[in-house]
Short mmCIF file of C-alpha atoms in Angstrom, two decimals:
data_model
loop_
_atom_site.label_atom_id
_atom_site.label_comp_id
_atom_site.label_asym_id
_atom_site.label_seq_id
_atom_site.Cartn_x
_atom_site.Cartn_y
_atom_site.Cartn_z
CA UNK U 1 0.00 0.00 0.00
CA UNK U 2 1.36 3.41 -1.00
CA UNK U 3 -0.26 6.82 -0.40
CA UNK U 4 -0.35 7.02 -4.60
CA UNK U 5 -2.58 3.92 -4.24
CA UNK U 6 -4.62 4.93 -1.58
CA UNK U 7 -5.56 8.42 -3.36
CA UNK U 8 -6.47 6.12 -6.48
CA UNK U 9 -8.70 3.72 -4.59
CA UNK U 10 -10.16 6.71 -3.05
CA UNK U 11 -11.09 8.51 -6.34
CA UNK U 12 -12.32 5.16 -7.97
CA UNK U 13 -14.59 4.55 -4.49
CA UNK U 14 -16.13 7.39 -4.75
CA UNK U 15 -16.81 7.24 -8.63
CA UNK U 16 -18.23 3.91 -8.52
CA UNK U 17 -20.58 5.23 -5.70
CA UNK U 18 -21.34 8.52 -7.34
CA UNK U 19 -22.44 6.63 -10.61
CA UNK U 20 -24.09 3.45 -8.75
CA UNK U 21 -26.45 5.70 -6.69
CA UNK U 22 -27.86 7.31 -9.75
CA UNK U 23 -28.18 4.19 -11.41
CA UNK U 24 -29.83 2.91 -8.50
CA UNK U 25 -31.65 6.41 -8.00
CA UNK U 26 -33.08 6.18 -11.53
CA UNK U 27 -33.59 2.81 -11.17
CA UNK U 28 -36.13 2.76 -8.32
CA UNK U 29 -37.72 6.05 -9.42
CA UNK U 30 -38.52 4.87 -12.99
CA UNK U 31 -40.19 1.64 -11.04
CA UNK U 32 -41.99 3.68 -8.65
CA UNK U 33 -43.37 5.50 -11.37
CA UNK U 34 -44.77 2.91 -13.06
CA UNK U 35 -45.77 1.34 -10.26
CA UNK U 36 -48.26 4.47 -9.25
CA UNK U 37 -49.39 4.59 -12.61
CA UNK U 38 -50.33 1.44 -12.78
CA UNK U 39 -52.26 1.66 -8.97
CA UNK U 40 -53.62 5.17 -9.88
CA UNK U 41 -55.15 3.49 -13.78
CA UNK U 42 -56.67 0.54 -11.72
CA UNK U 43 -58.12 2.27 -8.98
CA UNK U 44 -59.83 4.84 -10.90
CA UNK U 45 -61.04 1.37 -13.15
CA UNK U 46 -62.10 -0.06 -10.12
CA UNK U 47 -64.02 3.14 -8.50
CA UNK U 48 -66.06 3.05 -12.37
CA UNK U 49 -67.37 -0.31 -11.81
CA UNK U 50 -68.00 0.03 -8.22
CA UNK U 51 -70.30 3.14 -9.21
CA UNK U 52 -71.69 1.23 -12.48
CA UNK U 53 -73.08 -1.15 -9.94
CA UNK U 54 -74.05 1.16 -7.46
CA UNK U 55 -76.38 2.81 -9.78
CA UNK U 56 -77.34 -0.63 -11.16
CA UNK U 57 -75.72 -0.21 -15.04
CA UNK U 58 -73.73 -2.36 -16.70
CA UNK U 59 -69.79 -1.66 -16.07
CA UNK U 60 -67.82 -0.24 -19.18
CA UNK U 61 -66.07 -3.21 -21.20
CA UNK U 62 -62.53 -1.35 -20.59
CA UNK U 63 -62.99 -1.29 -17.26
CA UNK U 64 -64.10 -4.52 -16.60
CA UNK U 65 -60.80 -5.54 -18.42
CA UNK U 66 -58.33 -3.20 -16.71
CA UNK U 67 -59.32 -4.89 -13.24
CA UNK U 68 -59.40 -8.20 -14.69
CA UNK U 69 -55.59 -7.24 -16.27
CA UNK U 70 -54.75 -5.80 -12.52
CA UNK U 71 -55.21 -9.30 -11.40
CA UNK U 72 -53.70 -11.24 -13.89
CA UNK U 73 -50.21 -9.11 -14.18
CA UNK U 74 -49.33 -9.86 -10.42
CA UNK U 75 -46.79 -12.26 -11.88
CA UNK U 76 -45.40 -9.50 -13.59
CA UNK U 77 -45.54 -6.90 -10.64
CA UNK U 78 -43.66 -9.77 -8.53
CA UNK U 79 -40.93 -10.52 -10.86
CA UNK U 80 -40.60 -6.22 -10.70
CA UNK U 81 -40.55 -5.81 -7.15
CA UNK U 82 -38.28 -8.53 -6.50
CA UNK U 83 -36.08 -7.37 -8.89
CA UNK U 84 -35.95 -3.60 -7.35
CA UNK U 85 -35.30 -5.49 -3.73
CA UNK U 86 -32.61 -7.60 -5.24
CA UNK U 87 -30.95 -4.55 -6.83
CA UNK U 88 -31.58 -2.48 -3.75
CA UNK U 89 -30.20 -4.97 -1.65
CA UNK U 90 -26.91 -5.54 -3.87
CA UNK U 91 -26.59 -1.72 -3.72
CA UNK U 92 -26.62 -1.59 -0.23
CA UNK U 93 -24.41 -4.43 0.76
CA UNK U 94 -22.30 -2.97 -2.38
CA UNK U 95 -22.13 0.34 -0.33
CA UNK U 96 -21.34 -0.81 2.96
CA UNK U 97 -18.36 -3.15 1.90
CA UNK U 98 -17.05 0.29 -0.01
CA UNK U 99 -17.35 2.13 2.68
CA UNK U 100 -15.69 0.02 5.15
CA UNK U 101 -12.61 -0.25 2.83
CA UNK U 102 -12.70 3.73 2.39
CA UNK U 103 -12.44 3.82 6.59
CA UNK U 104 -9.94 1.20 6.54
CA UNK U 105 -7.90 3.29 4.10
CA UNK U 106 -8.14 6.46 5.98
CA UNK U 107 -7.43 4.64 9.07
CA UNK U 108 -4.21 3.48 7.00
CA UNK U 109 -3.31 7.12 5.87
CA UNK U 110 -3.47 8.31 9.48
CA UNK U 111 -1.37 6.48 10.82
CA UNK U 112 2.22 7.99 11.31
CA UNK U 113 4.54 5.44 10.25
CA UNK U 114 2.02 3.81 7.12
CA UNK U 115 2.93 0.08 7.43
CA UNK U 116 2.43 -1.87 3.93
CA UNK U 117 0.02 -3.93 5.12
CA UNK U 118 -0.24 -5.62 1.26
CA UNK U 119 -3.75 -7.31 2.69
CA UNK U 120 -5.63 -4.02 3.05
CA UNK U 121 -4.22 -3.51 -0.62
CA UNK U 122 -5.41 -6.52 -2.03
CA UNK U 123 -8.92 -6.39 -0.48
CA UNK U 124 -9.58 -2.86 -1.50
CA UNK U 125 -8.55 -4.16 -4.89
CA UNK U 126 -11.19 -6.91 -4.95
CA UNK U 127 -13.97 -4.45 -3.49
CA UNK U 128 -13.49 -1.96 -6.06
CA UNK U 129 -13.30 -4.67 -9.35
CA UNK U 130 -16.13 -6.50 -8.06
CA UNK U 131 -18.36 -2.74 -7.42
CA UNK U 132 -17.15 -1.78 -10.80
CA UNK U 133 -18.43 -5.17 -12.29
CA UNK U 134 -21.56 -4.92 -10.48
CA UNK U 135 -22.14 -1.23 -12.22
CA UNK U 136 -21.62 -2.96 -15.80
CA UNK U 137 -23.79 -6.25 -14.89
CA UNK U 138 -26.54 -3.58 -13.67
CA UNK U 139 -26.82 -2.12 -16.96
CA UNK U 140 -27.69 -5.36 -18.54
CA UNK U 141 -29.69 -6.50 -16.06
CA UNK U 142 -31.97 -3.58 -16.53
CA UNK U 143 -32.28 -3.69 -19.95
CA UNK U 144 -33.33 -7.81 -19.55
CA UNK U 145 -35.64 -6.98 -16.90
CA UNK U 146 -37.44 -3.97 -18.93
CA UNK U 147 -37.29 -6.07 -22.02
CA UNK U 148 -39.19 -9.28 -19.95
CA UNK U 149 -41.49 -6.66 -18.48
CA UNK U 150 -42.44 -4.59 -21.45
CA UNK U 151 -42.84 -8.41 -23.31
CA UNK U 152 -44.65 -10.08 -20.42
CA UNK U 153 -47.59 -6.79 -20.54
CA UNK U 154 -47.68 -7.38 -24.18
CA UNK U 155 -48.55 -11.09 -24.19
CA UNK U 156 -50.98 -10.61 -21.36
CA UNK U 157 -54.31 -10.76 -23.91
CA UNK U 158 -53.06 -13.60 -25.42
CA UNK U 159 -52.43 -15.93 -22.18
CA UNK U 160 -56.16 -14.77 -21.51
CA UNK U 161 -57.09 -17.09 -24.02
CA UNK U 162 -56.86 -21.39 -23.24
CA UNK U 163 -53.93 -23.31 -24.31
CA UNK U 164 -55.58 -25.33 -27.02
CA UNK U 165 -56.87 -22.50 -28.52
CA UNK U 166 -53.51 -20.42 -28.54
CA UNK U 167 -51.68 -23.63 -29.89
CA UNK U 168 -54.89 -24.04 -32.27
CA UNK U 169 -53.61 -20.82 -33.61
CA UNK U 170 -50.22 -21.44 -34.17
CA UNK U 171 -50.38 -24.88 -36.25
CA UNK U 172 -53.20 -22.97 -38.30
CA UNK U 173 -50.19 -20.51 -39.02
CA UNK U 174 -47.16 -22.60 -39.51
CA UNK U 175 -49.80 -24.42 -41.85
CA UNK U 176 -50.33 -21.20 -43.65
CA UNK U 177 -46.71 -20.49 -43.81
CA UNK U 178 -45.90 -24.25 -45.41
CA UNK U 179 -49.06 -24.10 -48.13
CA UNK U 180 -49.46 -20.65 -48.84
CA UNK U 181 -52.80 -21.33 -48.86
CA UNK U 182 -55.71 -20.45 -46.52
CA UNK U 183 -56.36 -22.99 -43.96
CA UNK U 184 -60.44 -24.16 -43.65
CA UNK U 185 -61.60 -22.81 -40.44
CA UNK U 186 -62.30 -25.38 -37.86
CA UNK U 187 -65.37 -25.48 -35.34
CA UNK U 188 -64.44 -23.88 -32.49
CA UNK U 189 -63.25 -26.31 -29.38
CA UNK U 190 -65.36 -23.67 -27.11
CA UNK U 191 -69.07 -23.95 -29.40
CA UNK U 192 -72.26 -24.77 -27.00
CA UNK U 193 -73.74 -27.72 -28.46
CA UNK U 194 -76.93 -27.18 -30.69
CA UNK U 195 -80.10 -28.70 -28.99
CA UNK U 196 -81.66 -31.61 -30.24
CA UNK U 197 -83.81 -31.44 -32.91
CA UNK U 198 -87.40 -31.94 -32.18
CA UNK U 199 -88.91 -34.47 -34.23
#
């Protein structure tokens, strides 16, 4: 350990914790936003059909589907909050490690005689890789999550439907694709039988 060392772990400890808190800042504010969008859109949905049935009307169709979509997107809310914990969580424990090697190193610098001590060198050399790693693995973890989120909304509608149906669909189009031709539609798996006929 050198005092030229020291004064570069020093500047690169606090970069990596200037730029990790806004990442982590932006991070949780763009989720919180959401987040109360997403409550504000589905209580006001909610409130509607409450009052439709109040005053004994029928509930808009839009409305009726934005609480059923509330429901059915807790999956997706989960695999957000747990998500902003986890990063939250890596962020802190990132932060306190830092910051105990950044009192270890002033402790170093104070004292009168600075002793080597090559183990404080090495550590703070491992703390600051792995923090800077974490920064660039952040980054790509984001853009998967937003990616899986923004996807995972998307195919909501569709996963409303049953499984045969939505694999119905999909060997009616790879049929398509192979012929080039227009398939026959099929009765549908979900048609209420006709009554009998009377004789």
């Amino acid at each position: 350990m050198s005092d030229d060392y020291a004064a570069l772990l020093t500047t690169l400890i606090v970069t990596v914790l200037a730029v990790g808190t806004i990442q982590v800042y932006t991070l949780m504010r763009g989720y919180g936003q959401s987040q109360t969008e997403e409550v504000r859109a589905t209580t006001e949905a909610q409130q509607r059909v409450m009052e439709a049935l109040r005053q004994g009307q029928s509930p808009a169709p839009e409305d009726l589907e934005r609480c059923h979509l509330s429901m059915a997107s807790v999956a997706g809310v989960s695999v957000k909050n747990s998500v902003a914990l986890g990063a939250l969580l890596v962020w802190t424990t990132t932060v306190a490690v830092l910051g105990g090697q950044q009192i270890k190193i002033l402790r170093w610098a104070a004292s009168a005689e600075h002793p080597k001590d090559p183990h404080l060198a090495k550590m703070s050399f491992y703390a600051v890789t792995g923090a800077i790693i974490l920064l660039l693995l952040e980054g790509l973890v984001r853009a998967f999550v937003r990616t899986f989120s923004e996807q995972w909304t998307l195919l909501q509608p569709v996963r409303q439907y049953p499984r045969s149906e939505r694999a119905r669909a999909t060997a009616v189009a790879r049929r398509f694709v192979k012929t080039g031709q227009m398939p026959d539609p099929e009765p549908s798996a979900t048609t209420s039988p006709q009554p009998p006929a009377r004789l």
